[in-house]
Amino acid sequence: MSEETNAAAGKKTRQPALEGWFTLNEDQPHLIGNQCASCGTYYFPRAKNFCKNPACDGDQFDDVELSRTGKVWSFTNAEYKPPAPYVAAEPFVPFTIAAVELAKEKMIVLGQVVAGVNPSDLKAGMEMELVLDTLFEDEAAEHITWKWKPIASNDYE
Amino acid sequence: MSNDIAILGVGMHPWGKWGRNFTEYGVKAARDALADSGVAWKDIGFVSGAATMRCGYPGYVAGATFAQALGWQGAEVNTSYAACASGSQALAAARSKILSGACDVALVVGADTTPKGFLAPQKGDRPDDPDWVRFRLGITNPTYFALYARRRMEMYGDSQDDFALVKVKNAEHGFENPNARYRKKFSADDVAASNMVADPLRLMDICATSDGGAALVVSSLEYARKIGRVDAVKVAAISTVTPIYASAVIEMPDIATDSAAVVDAHSFRAALPVKAYEEAGISPQDVSVAEVYDLSTALELDWMEDLQLCERGQAAQLVRDGATRVGGRLPINPSGGLACFGEAVPAQAIAQVCELTWQLRGQAGARQVAGAQVGITANQGLFGHGSSVILKR
Ligand SMILES: [Zn+2]
């Protein structure tokens, strides 16, 4: 759909709040990390110049899509409006945050959790998947980011 | 050869929120430390300042700023910056100077003036700056403290009531401390009634930022002997090690941990005291009292385990049993901790040493830990900075 027809349909352009941090595939989005060509260590956000593994002097990196599912390591929420550069809707609506452990990359990644999921709905070890959702809107566009979402058939007991 | 140095004098400016020039707080603390030591200002050979980043150029050269304010007398100066560990690094610089024989007696000073309200990131769009990115996504400092707290609840069965007990205990300790900013006793109900900030942490679980100043006069053991102070409390170890890659825990301001796919994950907080215990030749069982960095109530429990004062997951039980109160078998934060002080970054690690010095001298008044022989401090801040200092009688 062109921007014009979007506007006609009352829809705003969707654009990433952080350029190049995740793929824009709405059904199966991935975070974009990279991997040291010498030792294989993963990075998110992407490493630019040097590998941080003290046993490696690598400086070449290949982009990789990180696992799009993982397990809850811990979780919290924001009951107060964070300061700028956070852009909050008025009135501010508290949101949930999860730290999710990716098994293959052995890395914990933070992110907001989709609306409607409260801390009381989460448990350590729960399976989560990555989705794209609105971080904030302005007149021009809907700025999207990755968020974590409990996998529907969660069987974490 | 012993690597010990003597603490001849300690001094503090009370913590508070006045917005006055940080030099004022530092000079007051320095003069108190000098008076406590009996050493004349003109005899100090080295002034070691802990920098403040929030007070302009004079803050970046804090050692010289304090030396000038006390009256230039030709001493050598140095300034250290290492976030929360700045004070310990300033102490470490003084110790190196003393142990190398380049100076007999040194003054260590840290002071800060903090802005009112939330600490917000610098202005402008900076997607390459992790601090900007995390605020953009709505992740504030309490987010990290809350993630650690919730992790304890999930792993060990700690509760919000346990965290509240830490606050109640620290408030009781700080009530008796003339240098504390918050001197009010609270009940568990008061904590439970305070606003939720980041589930499971409430406003009263999280520490504030404060103004304050702290100072030490330290010397060689030889100098201490010469002036008749063989009984002075000693610094037995200072650890300011960096983390070892890969970090096991998500650290402020990062959005992700390091990857442990290729190398093993390491805990930074747990590594800090290990070096201190080794250097001092002292074991965790010998510790009589600890001052730890309770940026949140739950973090005090993490520190107790990182300092190996109890097994992983056992800290909350010690609090429930009253063991961590003054009068208990392992008092933690007899000063009242950050809960009663609020954080004055470059002064805080020095203030921890001041408190332990008073405790080991038996001069802590109503908050005295009976028979304290060995004390340990711990703190951790941004960008791989942290410290642990051991004092002994
Ligand atoms: Zn590498």
Coordinates of C-alpha atoms and ligand atoms in Angstrom, one line a residue:
Chain A
M1 CA 0.0 0.0 0.0
S2 CA 1.4 3.5 -0.8
E3 CA 1.5 6.1 1.9
E4 CA -1.3 7.9 0.1
T5 CA -3.7 5.0 0.4
N6 CA -2.5 4.4 3.9
A7 CA -3.5 8.0 4.7
A8 CA -6.8 7.5 2.9
A9 CA -7.4 4.5 5.0
G10 CA -6.5 6.5 8.2
K11 CA -3.4 4.3 8.6
K12 CA 0.0 5.6 9.4
T13 CA 3.3 4.4 8.1
R14 CA 5.0 1.8 10.3
Q15 CA 8.6 2.4 10.7
P16 CA 11.3 1.0 13.0
A17 CA 12.0 3.0 16.2
L18 CA 15.6 1.7 15.9
E19 CA 16.8 1.3 12.4
G20 CA 18.5 -2.0 11.6
W21 CA 17.9 -3.6 15.0
F22 CA 15.2 -6.1 13.9
T23 CA 13.7 -7.6 10.7
L24 CA 10.4 -6.1 9.6
N25 CA 8.7 -9.4 8.9
E26 CA 5.5 -9.0 10.8
D27 CA 4.8 -12.7 11.2
Q28 CA 8.2 -13.9 12.2
P29 CA 10.4 -11.0 13.2
H30 CA 13.9 -11.5 14.4
L31 CA 16.4 -9.3 16.3
I32 CA 19.4 -8.6 14.1
G33 CA 22.7 -9.4 15.9
N34 CA 26.0 -10.4 14.6
Q35 CA 28.6 -13.0 15.2
C36 CA 32.4 -12.8 15.4
A37 CA 33.9 -14.5 12.3
S38 CA 36.9 -15.7 14.4
C39 CA 35.4 -17.1 17.6
G40 CA 31.6 -17.2 17.0
T41 CA 30.5 -15.0 19.9
Y42 CA 27.1 -13.4 19.3
Y43 CA 26.4 -9.7 19.8
F44 CA 23.2 -7.8 20.3
P45 CA 23.2 -4.9 19.5
R46 CA 25.7 -5.7 16.7
A47 CA 29.4 -5.4 17.5
K48 CA 31.1 -2.8 15.3
N49 CA 34.9 -2.9 15.7
F50 CA 36.3 -5.4 18.1
C51 CA 35.3 -8.8 19.5
K52 CA 35.0 -8.5 23.3
N53 CA 36.0 -12.1 24.0
P54 CA 39.4 -11.5 25.8
A55 CA 40.8 -14.6 24.0
C56 CA 39.9 -13.3 20.5
D57 CA 41.3 -10.5 18.4
G58 CA 38.6 -10.7 15.8
D59 CA 37.3 -7.6 14.0
Q60 CA 35.1 -9.1 11.3
F61 CA 31.4 -9.8 12.0
D62 CA 28.6 -11.5 10.1
D63 CA 25.0 -10.4 10.6
V64 CA 22.7 -13.1 12.1
E65 CA 19.1 -13.3 13.0
L66 CA 18.8 -14.2 16.7
S67 CA 16.4 -16.9 18.0
R68 CA 12.9 -15.4 18.1
T69 CA 11.9 -17.4 21.1
G70 CA 13.3 -17.8 24.6
K71 CA 12.6 -18.3 28.3
V72 CA 11.8 -15.6 30.9
W73 CA 14.8 -14.9 33.1
S74 CA 13.0 -12.2 35.1
F75 CA 10.3 -9.5 34.6
T76 CA 9.0 -6.2 36.0
N77 CA 7.0 -3.2 34.9
A78 CA 7.1 0.6 34.7
E79 CA 4.4 2.1 36.8
Y80 CA 5.8 5.6 36.4
K81 CA 6.4 7.4 33.0
P82 CA 10.0 7.0 32.0
P83 CA 11.9 10.3 31.2
A84 CA 12.7 11.3 27.6
P85 CA 13.8 10.0 25.1
Y86 CA 10.9 7.7 26.0
V87 CA 7.8 9.0 24.2
A88 CA 4.7 8.3 26.4
A89 CA 1.1 8.3 25.4
E90 CA -1.2 10.6 27.4
P91 CA -2.4 9.4 29.8
F92 CA 0.6 7.1 30.6
V93 CA -0.3 3.4 30.6
P94 CA 2.1 1.2 32.7
F95 CA 3.8 -1.5 30.7
T96 CA 5.5 -4.8 31.5
I97 CA 9.1 -5.6 30.8
A98 CA 10.8 -9.0 30.4
A99 CA 14.3 -10.3 30.3
V100 CA 14.3 -13.3 28.1
E101 CA 17.1 -15.9 27.7
L102 CA 17.9 -17.1 24.2
A103 CA 19.1 -20.7 24.4
K104 CA 21.4 -20.9 21.4
E105 CA 23.0 -17.5 21.9
K106 CA 23.1 -17.9 25.7
M107 CA 22.2 -14.2 26.0
I108 CA 19.4 -12.4 27.9
V109 CA 17.6 -9.7 26.0
L110 CA 15.3 -7.0 27.5
G111 CA 12.1 -5.8 25.9
Q112 CA 8.7 -4.5 26.7
V113 CA 5.9 -7.2 26.9
V114 CA 2.8 -6.8 24.7
A115 CA -0.1 -4.8 26.2
G116 CA -2.5 -6.8 28.4
V117 CA 0.2 -9.0 30.0
N118 CA 0.9 -8.1 33.6
P119 CA 3.8 -9.2 35.8
S120 CA 1.3 -11.5 37.6
D121 CA 0.8 -13.3 34.3
L122 CA 4.6 -14.2 34.0
K123 CA 6.9 -16.8 35.6
A124 CA 10.6 -17.5 35.2
G125 CA 11.0 -20.2 32.5
M126 CA 7.9 -19.2 30.5
E127 CA 8.3 -19.4 26.7
M128 CA 8.2 -16.1 25.0
E129 CA 8.3 -15.1 21.3
L130 CA 9.3 -11.9 19.6
V131 CA 6.7 -9.8 18.0
L132 CA 6.6 -6.3 16.4
D133 CA 4.4 -3.7 18.1
T134 CA 4.0 0.0 18.5
L135 CA 6.5 1.8 20.8
F136 CA 4.9 5.2 20.2
E137 CA 3.0 7.2 17.5
D138 CA 3.5 10.7 16.2
E139 CA 1.7 12.6 13.4
A140 CA 3.9 11.0 10.8
A141 CA 4.2 7.4 11.7
E142 CA 3.8 4.5 14.0
H143 CA 7.2 3.7 15.5
I144 CA 7.6 0.0 16.0
T145 CA 9.9 -2.0 18.2
W146 CA 10.3 -5.6 19.3
K147 CA 8.3 -6.9 22.2
W148 CA 8.0 -10.2 24.0
K149 CA 4.8 -12.1 24.0
P150 CA 3.9 -15.3 25.9
I151 CA 3.6 -18.2 23.6
A152 CA -0.1 -19.1 23.6
S153 CA 0.2 -22.8 24.6
N154 CA 2.5 -22.0 27.5
D155 CA 3.1 -25.1 29.6
Y156 CA 5.7 -23.9 32.0
E157 CA 4.7 -25.7 35.2
Chain B
M1 CA 55.9 -7.6 53.7
S2 CA 52.5 -6.4 54.9
N3 CA 50.4 -4.4 52.4
D4 CA 48.4 -2.9 55.2
I5 CA 48.0 0.8 55.7
A6 CA 46.6 2.6 58.8
I7 CA 43.5 4.7 58.9
L8 CA 44.4 7.6 61.2
G9 CA 41.3 9.7 60.7
V10 CA 37.8 9.7 59.3
G11 CA 35.3 12.5 58.7
M12 CA 32.0 13.1 57.0
H13 CA 29.7 15.9 56.0
P14 CA 26.1 14.7 56.7
W15 CA 24.2 13.5 53.6
G16 CA 21.2 15.6 52.4
K17 CA 19.9 17.6 49.5
W18 CA 20.9 21.3 49.5
G19 CA 22.5 21.9 46.1
R20 CA 25.5 23.7 47.6
N21 CA 29.0 23.5 46.1
F22 CA 30.5 20.0 46.5
T23 CA 33.8 21.5 47.7
E24 CA 32.0 22.7 50.9
Y25 CA 31.0 19.2 51.8
G26 CA 34.5 17.8 51.0
V27 CA 36.4 20.4 53.0
K28 CA 34.1 19.8 56.0
A29 CA 34.7 16.1 55.8
A30 CA 38.5 16.6 55.2
R31 CA 38.9 18.9 58.2
D32 CA 37.0 16.5 60.4
A33 CA 39.2 13.6 59.2
L34 CA 42.4 15.7 59.9
A35 CA 41.2 16.6 63.3
D36 CA 40.3 13.0 64.1
S37 CA 43.8 11.9 62.9
G38 CA 45.8 14.6 64.8
V39 CA 47.8 15.0 61.6
A40 CA 48.4 18.7 60.5
W41 CA 47.2 19.6 57.0
K42 CA 50.7 20.8 56.1
D43 CA 52.0 17.3 56.8
I44 CA 49.8 15.6 54.2
G45 CA 52.0 14.5 51.3
F46 CA 49.3 13.3 48.8
V47 CA 45.7 14.4 48.2
S48 CA 43.6 11.8 46.5
G49 CA 40.3 13.0 45.3
A50 CA 37.3 11.1 44.0
A51 CA 35.8 12.9 41.0
T52 CA 32.2 14.1 40.6
M53 CA 30.9 14.3 37.0
R54 CA 28.0 16.5 37.8
C55 CA 29.8 19.6 39.1
G56 CA 31.8 20.9 36.1
Y57 CA 35.5 21.2 35.7
P58 CA 36.3 21.5 39.5
G59 CA 34.6 18.1 39.9
Y60 CA 36.8 16.5 37.2
V61 CA 39.9 17.6 39.1
A62 CA 38.5 17.0 42.6
G63 CA 41.9 16.2 44.2
A64 CA 43.3 19.7 43.2
T65 CA 40.0 21.4 44.0
F66 CA 40.0 20.1 47.6
A67 CA 43.8 20.8 48.0
Q68 CA 43.3 24.4 46.9
A69 CA 40.2 24.8 49.1
L70 CA 42.2 23.5 52.1
G71 CA 45.0 25.9 51.2
W72 CA 47.8 24.9 48.7
Q73 CA 50.6 23.5 50.7
G74 CA 52.7 21.7 48.0
A75 CA 51.3 18.2 48.3
E76 CA 51.0 16.0 45.3
V77 CA 47.4 15.5 44.0
N78 CA 45.5 12.9 42.0
T79 CA 41.9 12.5 41.0
S80 CA 40.1 9.1 40.4
Y81 CA 36.9 8.4 38.5
A82 CA 35.3 5.0 38.6
A83 CA 31.6 5.6 39.1
C84 CA 30.5 4.1 42.4
A85 CA 34.1 2.8 43.0
S86 CA 35.6 6.3 42.7
G87 CA 36.2 6.6 46.4
S88 CA 37.9 3.1 46.6
Q89 CA 40.1 3.9 43.7
A90 CA 41.1 7.2 45.3
L91 CA 42.0 5.2 48.4
A92 CA 43.9 2.6 46.3
A93 CA 45.9 5.5 44.7
A94 CA 46.8 6.7 48.2
R95 CA 47.7 3.2 49.3
S96 CA 50.0 2.7 46.3
K97 CA 51.8 5.9 47.0
I98 CA 52.3 5.0 50.7
L99 CA 53.4 1.4 50.0
S100 CA 55.9 2.5 47.4
G101 CA 57.4 4.8 50.0
A102 CA 56.7 8.0 48.0
C103 CA 54.6 9.4 50.8
D104 CA 53.9 8.8 54.5
V105 CA 50.5 10.2 55.0
A106 CA 47.7 11.0 52.6
L107 CA 44.2 12.5 52.5
V108 CA 41.4 10.8 50.5
V109 CA 38.3 12.9 49.8
G110 CA 35.0 12.5 47.9
A111 CA 32.0 14.8 47.7
D112 CA 29.0 15.3 45.5
T113 CA 26.1 17.6 44.7
T114 CA 23.3 15.9 42.8
P115 CA 20.5 17.4 40.7
K116 CA 16.9 17.2 41.9
G117 CA 14.6 14.6 40.4
F118 CA 15.1 11.7 38.0
L119 CA 18.5 11.2 36.4
A120 CA 17.8 11.5 32.7
P121 CA 20.1 10.9 29.8
Q122 CA 21.6 13.6 27.7
K123 CA 19.5 15.3 25.0
G124 CA 19.6 14.4 21.3
D125 CA 19.0 11.2 19.2
R126 CA 21.9 8.8 19.9
P127 CA 20.9 5.3 18.8
D128 CA 24.6 4.2 19.2
D129 CA 24.5 5.1 22.9
P130 CA 23.1 2.2 25.0
D131 CA 21.9 4.6 27.6
W132 CA 19.8 6.5 25.1
V133 CA 18.5 3.3 23.6
R134 CA 17.3 1.8 26.9
F135 CA 15.5 5.0 27.9
R136 CA 13.9 5.2 24.5
L137 CA 12.5 1.7 25.1
G138 CA 11.2 2.7 28.6
I139 CA 13.9 1.0 30.6
T140 CA 15.0 3.1 33.7
N141 CA 17.4 2.4 36.6
P142 CA 14.6 0.8 38.7
T143 CA 13.9 -1.7 35.9
Y144 CA 17.3 -3.4 36.5
F145 CA 16.9 -3.4 40.3
A146 CA 13.4 -4.9 39.9
L147 CA 14.6 -7.6 37.5
Y148 CA 17.2 -8.7 40.1
A149 CA 14.6 -8.6 42.9
R150 CA 12.1 -10.6 40.9
R151 CA 14.7 -13.1 40.0
R152 CA 15.3 -13.7 43.7
M153 CA 11.6 -14.3 44.2
E154 CA 11.5 -16.7 41.3
M155 CA 14.6 -18.6 42.3
Y156 CA 14.6 -18.6 46.1
G157 CA 11.1 -17.8 47.1
D158 CA 11.9 -14.3 48.6
S159 CA 8.9 -12.1 49.0
Q160 CA 8.2 -8.4 49.0
D161 CA 7.8 -8.7 52.8
D162 CA 11.4 -9.8 53.0
F163 CA 12.5 -6.8 51.0
A164 CA 10.5 -4.6 53.3
L165 CA 12.3 -6.1 56.3
V166 CA 15.6 -4.9 54.9
K167 CA 14.2 -1.3 54.7
V168 CA 12.8 -1.5 58.2
K169 CA 16.1 -2.8 59.5
N170 CA 18.2 -0.1 57.7
A171 CA 15.9 2.6 58.8
E172 CA 16.4 1.5 62.4
H173 CA 20.1 1.6 62.0
G174 CA 20.2 5.0 60.3
F175 CA 17.9 6.5 62.9
E176 CA 20.9 6.6 65.2
N177 CA 23.3 8.0 62.7
P178 CA 23.9 11.8 62.7
N179 CA 25.3 11.7 59.2
A180 CA 22.3 9.9 57.6
R181 CA 19.9 12.0 55.4
Y182 CA 16.7 10.0 56.3
R183 CA 16.4 9.5 60.0
K184 CA 12.9 8.0 60.5
K185 CA 11.8 4.6 61.5
F186 CA 9.4 2.8 59.2
S187 CA 7.2 -0.3 59.6
A188 CA 6.7 -3.0 57.1
D189 CA 3.2 -1.5 56.6
D190 CA 4.8 1.9 55.6
V191 CA 6.9 0.2 53.0
A192 CA 3.9 -1.8 51.7
A193 CA 1.9 1.4 51.4
S194 CA 4.5 3.3 49.3
N195 CA 3.9 3.5 45.6
M196 CA 4.9 0.7 43.3
V197 CA 7.7 1.9 41.0
A198 CA 8.8 -1.3 39.2
D199 CA 7.1 -4.4 40.3
P200 CA 8.1 -5.9 42.9
L201 CA 9.9 -2.8 44.1
R202 CA 8.2 0.2 45.8
L203 CA 9.4 3.7 46.3
M204 CA 10.8 2.8 49.7
D205 CA 12.7 -0.1 48.3
I206 CA 14.8 2.1 46.1
C207 CA 17.5 4.5 47.1
A208 CA 17.6 8.3 46.3
T209 CA 20.5 10.5 45.2
S210 CA 22.1 12.8 47.8
D211 CA 24.7 15.5 48.5
G212 CA 27.4 14.5 50.9
G213 CA 31.1 14.3 51.6
A214 CA 33.5 11.8 53.2
A215 CA 37.3 11.8 53.9
L216 CA 40.1 9.6 55.3
V217 CA 43.6 10.3 56.6
V218 CA 45.7 7.2 55.8
S219 CA 49.4 6.4 56.5
S220 CA 52.1 3.8 56.5
L221 CA 52.2 1.6 59.5
E222 CA 55.6 3.1 60.3
Y223 CA 54.2 6.6 60.4
A224 CA 51.3 5.4 62.6
R225 CA 53.8 3.9 65.0
K226 CA 55.9 7.1 65.0
I227 CA 52.9 9.2 66.1
G228 CA 51.8 6.6 68.7
R229 CA 48.9 5.1 66.7
V230 CA 49.9 1.4 66.6
D231 CA 46.3 0.5 67.4
A232 CA 44.9 2.3 64.3
V233 CA 42.3 0.4 62.2
K234 CA 44.0 -1.0 59.0
V235 CA 43.1 -1.3 55.4
A236 CA 43.8 -5.0 54.7
A237 CA 42.6 -5.2 51.1
I238 CA 41.2 -3.1 48.3
S239 CA 39.7 -4.9 45.3
T240 CA 38.8 -2.8 42.2
V241 CA 38.9 -5.6 39.6
T242 CA 36.9 -5.4 36.4
P243 CA 34.4 -8.0 35.4
I244 CA 35.4 -11.1 33.4
Y245 CA 33.7 -11.6 30.0
A246 CA 31.0 -12.8 29.6
S247 CA 28.6 -11.0 32.1
A248 CA 26.0 -13.4 33.5
V249 CA 23.6 -10.7 34.6
I250 CA 22.0 -7.9 32.6
E251 CA 23.8 -4.7 33.7
M252 CA 22.6 -1.1 33.5
P253 CA 22.5 0.5 30.8
D254 CA 22.7 -2.6 28.5
I255 CA 19.7 -4.0 26.7
A256 CA 21.3 -7.5 26.5
T257 CA 23.9 -9.5 28.4
D258 CA 27.1 -10.7 26.7
S259 CA 26.7 -14.0 24.9
A260 CA 28.0 -17.0 26.8
A261 CA 27.8 -19.2 23.7
V262 CA 31.6 -19.4 23.3
V263 CA 33.0 -18.4 26.8
D264 CA 31.5 -19.1 30.2
A265 CA 29.4 -16.5 32.0
H266 CA 30.9 -14.8 35.1
S267 CA 29.2 -12.9 37.9
F268 CA 30.9 -9.5 38.5
R269 CA 29.5 -8.9 42.0
A270 CA 30.7 -12.2 43.2
A271 CA 34.2 -11.7 41.8
L272 CA 34.8 -8.3 43.6
P273 CA 35.2 -9.7 47.1
V274 CA 37.1 -12.8 46.1
K275 CA 40.2 -10.7 45.3
A276 CA 39.7 -8.7 48.6
Y277 CA 39.5 -11.9 50.7
E278 CA 42.6 -13.3 49.0
E279 CA 44.6 -10.1 49.4
A280 CA 43.7 -9.7 53.1
G281 CA 44.2 -13.4 53.9
I282 CA 40.8 -13.2 55.6
S283 CA 37.9 -15.6 55.0
P284 CA 34.2 -14.7 54.9
Q285 CA 33.7 -16.5 58.2
D286 CA 36.0 -13.9 59.9
V287 CA 33.7 -10.9 58.9
S288 CA 32.0 -9.2 61.8
V289 CA 30.2 -6.4 59.9
A290 CA 29.6 -5.4 56.3
E291 CA 28.6 -2.1 54.5
V292 CA 27.0 -3.0 51.1
Y293 CA 25.5 -1.1 48.2
D294 CA 21.8 -1.3 48.8
L295 CA 20.7 0.6 45.7
S296 CA 17.5 -1.5 46.4
T297 CA 16.5 -3.5 49.4
A298 CA 16.7 -6.7 47.4
L299 CA 20.2 -5.9 46.2
E300 CA 21.4 -6.0 49.9
L301 CA 20.4 -9.7 49.9
D302 CA 22.3 -10.3 46.6
W303 CA 25.4 -8.7 48.2
M304 CA 25.3 -10.9 51.3
E305 CA 25.5 -13.9 49.1
D306 CA 28.1 -12.4 46.7
L307 CA 30.3 -11.6 49.8
Q308 CA 29.9 -15.3 50.7
L309 CA 28.4 -14.3 54.1
C310 CA 25.8 -17.0 53.5
E311 CA 24.8 -19.6 50.9
R312 CA 23.0 -18.5 47.7
G313 CA 19.3 -18.1 48.4
Q314 CA 19.8 -17.9 52.2
A315 CA 20.0 -14.1 52.7
A316 CA 16.3 -13.5 53.2
Q317 CA 16.2 -16.1 56.0
L318 CA 19.0 -14.3 57.8
V319 CA 17.0 -11.1 57.6
R320 CA 13.8 -12.8 58.9
D321 CA 15.9 -14.2 61.8
G322 CA 17.1 -10.7 62.7
A323 CA 20.8 -11.8 62.1
T324 CA 21.5 -8.7 60.0
R325 CA 20.4 -6.2 62.6
V326 CA 22.9 -4.5 65.0
G327 CA 22.8 -7.0 67.9
G328 CA 22.4 -10.0 65.4
R329 CA 25.2 -12.3 64.5
L330 CA 26.0 -10.7 61.1
P331 CA 25.0 -7.0 61.1
I332 CA 24.7 -5.5 57.5
N333 CA 24.7 -1.8 56.9
P334 CA 24.9 -0.6 60.5
S335 CA 25.2 3.0 59.1
G336 CA 21.7 2.6 57.7
G337 CA 23.1 2.1 54.2
L338 CA 22.0 3.8 51.0
A339 CA 18.4 3.4 52.3
C340 CA 19.1 6.1 54.9
F341 CA 21.8 8.0 53.0
G342 CA 20.9 8.1 49.3
E343 CA 23.8 7.8 46.9
A344 CA 26.4 10.5 46.7
V345 CA 28.5 8.6 44.1
P346 CA 32.2 9.8 44.7
A347 CA 31.7 9.9 48.5
Q348 CA 29.8 6.7 49.0
A349 CA 32.7 4.1 49.0
I350 CA 34.7 6.4 51.4
A351 CA 31.6 6.8 53.7
Q352 CA 31.5 2.9 53.9
V353 CA 35.1 2.9 55.1
C354 CA 34.3 5.7 57.6
E355 CA 31.5 3.7 59.1
L356 CA 33.6 0.5 59.4
T357 CA 36.4 2.5 61.0
W358 CA 34.0 3.8 63.7
Q359 CA 32.7 0.2 64.1
L360 CA 36.2 -1.3 64.5
R361 CA 37.2 1.4 66.9
G362 CA 34.1 0.9 69.0
Q363 CA 33.0 4.5 68.4
A364 CA 29.7 3.9 66.6
G365 CA 27.5 4.7 69.5
A366 CA 23.9 3.3 69.5
R367 CA 24.6 1.4 66.3
Q368 CA 27.8 -0.2 67.5
V369 CA 28.4 -3.8 66.5
A370 CA 29.8 -5.4 69.6
G371 CA 33.4 -6.6 69.3
A372 CA 33.7 -5.9 65.6
Q373 CA 37.2 -7.1 64.4
V374 CA 36.9 -7.3 60.6
G375 CA 34.6 -5.3 58.2
I376 CA 34.1 -5.5 54.5
T377 CA 32.5 -3.1 52.0
A378 CA 31.1 -3.7 48.6
N379 CA 29.7 -1.6 45.8
Q380 CA 29.2 -1.8 42.1
G381 CA 28.4 0.8 39.4
L382 CA 28.3 1.5 35.7
F383 CA 30.8 0.3 33.0
G384 CA 32.5 -2.5 35.0
H385 CA 33.4 -0.4 38.1
G386 CA 33.1 -1.8 41.5
S387 CA 35.0 -2.3 44.7
S388 CA 35.4 -4.2 47.9
V389 CA 37.5 -3.0 50.8
I390 CA 38.4 -5.0 54.0
L391 CA 39.3 -3.3 57.3
K392 CA 40.7 -5.0 60.3
R393 CA 41.7 -4.0 63.8
Ligands
ZN1 ZN 35.8 -13.2 18.6

